[in-house]
Short mmCIF file of C-alpha atoms in Angstrom, two decimals:
data_model
loop_
_atom_site.label_atom_id
_atom_site.label_comp_id
_atom_site.label_asym_id
_atom_site.label_seq_id
_atom_site.Cartn_x
_atom_site.Cartn_y
_atom_site.Cartn_z
CA MET A 1 143.42 112.00 70.56
CA ARG A 2 143.66 109.56 67.69
CA GLY A 3 143.68 112.41 65.20
CA LEU A 4 146.57 114.01 67.05
CA ALA A 5 148.60 110.82 66.82
CA LEU A 6 147.88 110.45 63.11
CA ASN A 7 148.73 114.09 62.48
CA PHE A 8 152.00 113.74 64.40
CA ALA A 9 152.92 110.59 62.46
CA ASN A 10 152.17 112.25 59.14
CA ARG A 11 154.27 115.33 59.88
CA HIS A 12 157.32 113.51 61.25
CA GLN A 13 159.46 110.95 59.52
CA THR A 14 159.00 107.74 61.49
CA GLU A 15 160.92 105.23 59.41
CA ASN A 16 164.69 105.42 59.71
CA PRO A 17 164.78 109.00 61.05
CA ARG A 18 168.58 109.18 61.40
CA ARG A 19 169.40 107.24 58.26
CA PHE A 20 170.67 104.15 60.06
CA SER A 21 171.27 101.17 57.82
CA GLU A 22 168.28 98.91 57.49
CA VAL A 23 168.39 95.63 59.40
CA GLY A 24 166.52 92.62 58.08
CA GLU A 25 164.03 90.59 60.10
CA ASN A 26 166.42 87.65 60.51
CA LYS A 27 169.12 89.92 61.90
CA GLN A 28 166.60 91.57 64.27
CA LEU A 29 165.57 88.13 65.51
CA HIS A 30 169.20 87.13 65.99
CA ILE A 31 169.94 90.33 67.94
CA ALA A 32 166.86 89.77 70.13
CA ILE A 33 167.87 86.16 70.91
CA VAL A 34 171.47 87.06 71.74
CA THR A 35 170.41 90.00 73.91
CA THR A 36 167.83 87.91 75.77
CA ARG A 37 170.33 85.13 76.43
CA TYR A 38 172.93 87.59 77.67
CA PHE A 39 170.60 89.32 80.11
CA SER A 40 169.02 86.09 81.36
CA SER A 41 172.46 84.60 82.06
CA THR A 42 173.48 87.81 83.82
CA VAL A 43 170.36 87.69 86.01
CA ASN A 44 171.00 84.04 86.88
CA ASP A 45 174.62 84.80 87.79
CA LEU A 46 173.46 87.68 89.98
CA ARG A 47 170.97 85.40 91.74
CA LEU A 48 173.71 82.91 92.54
CA VAL A 49 176.00 85.62 93.88
CA LEU A 50 173.27 87.10 96.07
CA LYS A 51 172.28 83.66 97.33
CA PHE A 52 175.88 82.87 98.25
CA GLN A 53 176.33 86.22 100.00
CA PHE A 54 173.10 85.74 101.94
CA TYR A 55 174.10 82.29 103.22
CA TYR A 56 177.61 83.49 104.00
CA LEU A 57 176.16 86.39 106.01
CA LEU A 58 173.83 84.07 107.91
CA LYS A 59 176.72 81.75 108.71
CA LYS A 60 178.85 84.64 109.98
CA LEU A 61 176.00 86.04 112.04
CA SER A 62 175.29 82.68 113.63
CA GLN A 63 178.94 82.37 114.69
CA ASN A 64 179.21 85.83 116.21
CA LYS A 65 177.65 87.60 119.15
CA PHE A 66 174.64 88.54 116.99
CA ARG A 67 173.33 85.03 117.39
CA HIS A 68 170.44 86.20 119.56
CA LEU A 69 169.15 88.28 116.61
CA ILE A 70 168.57 85.15 114.53
CA CYS A 71 165.58 83.12 115.65
#
């Protein structure tokens, strides 16, 4: 299996296959940090929204005729 992987890597161009411009390590690190911060803030915002909706739903259910469903 290892020989297959080496053979595949030797026959196919692995570095910059579509001729994209090269990005330095500092820029890669910057992109990774910005992307991570964006997605972590998005996840935290989503958690807050879901938490609010859950408590709002519980409040509405406790006020309505479905009260017997909540223990």
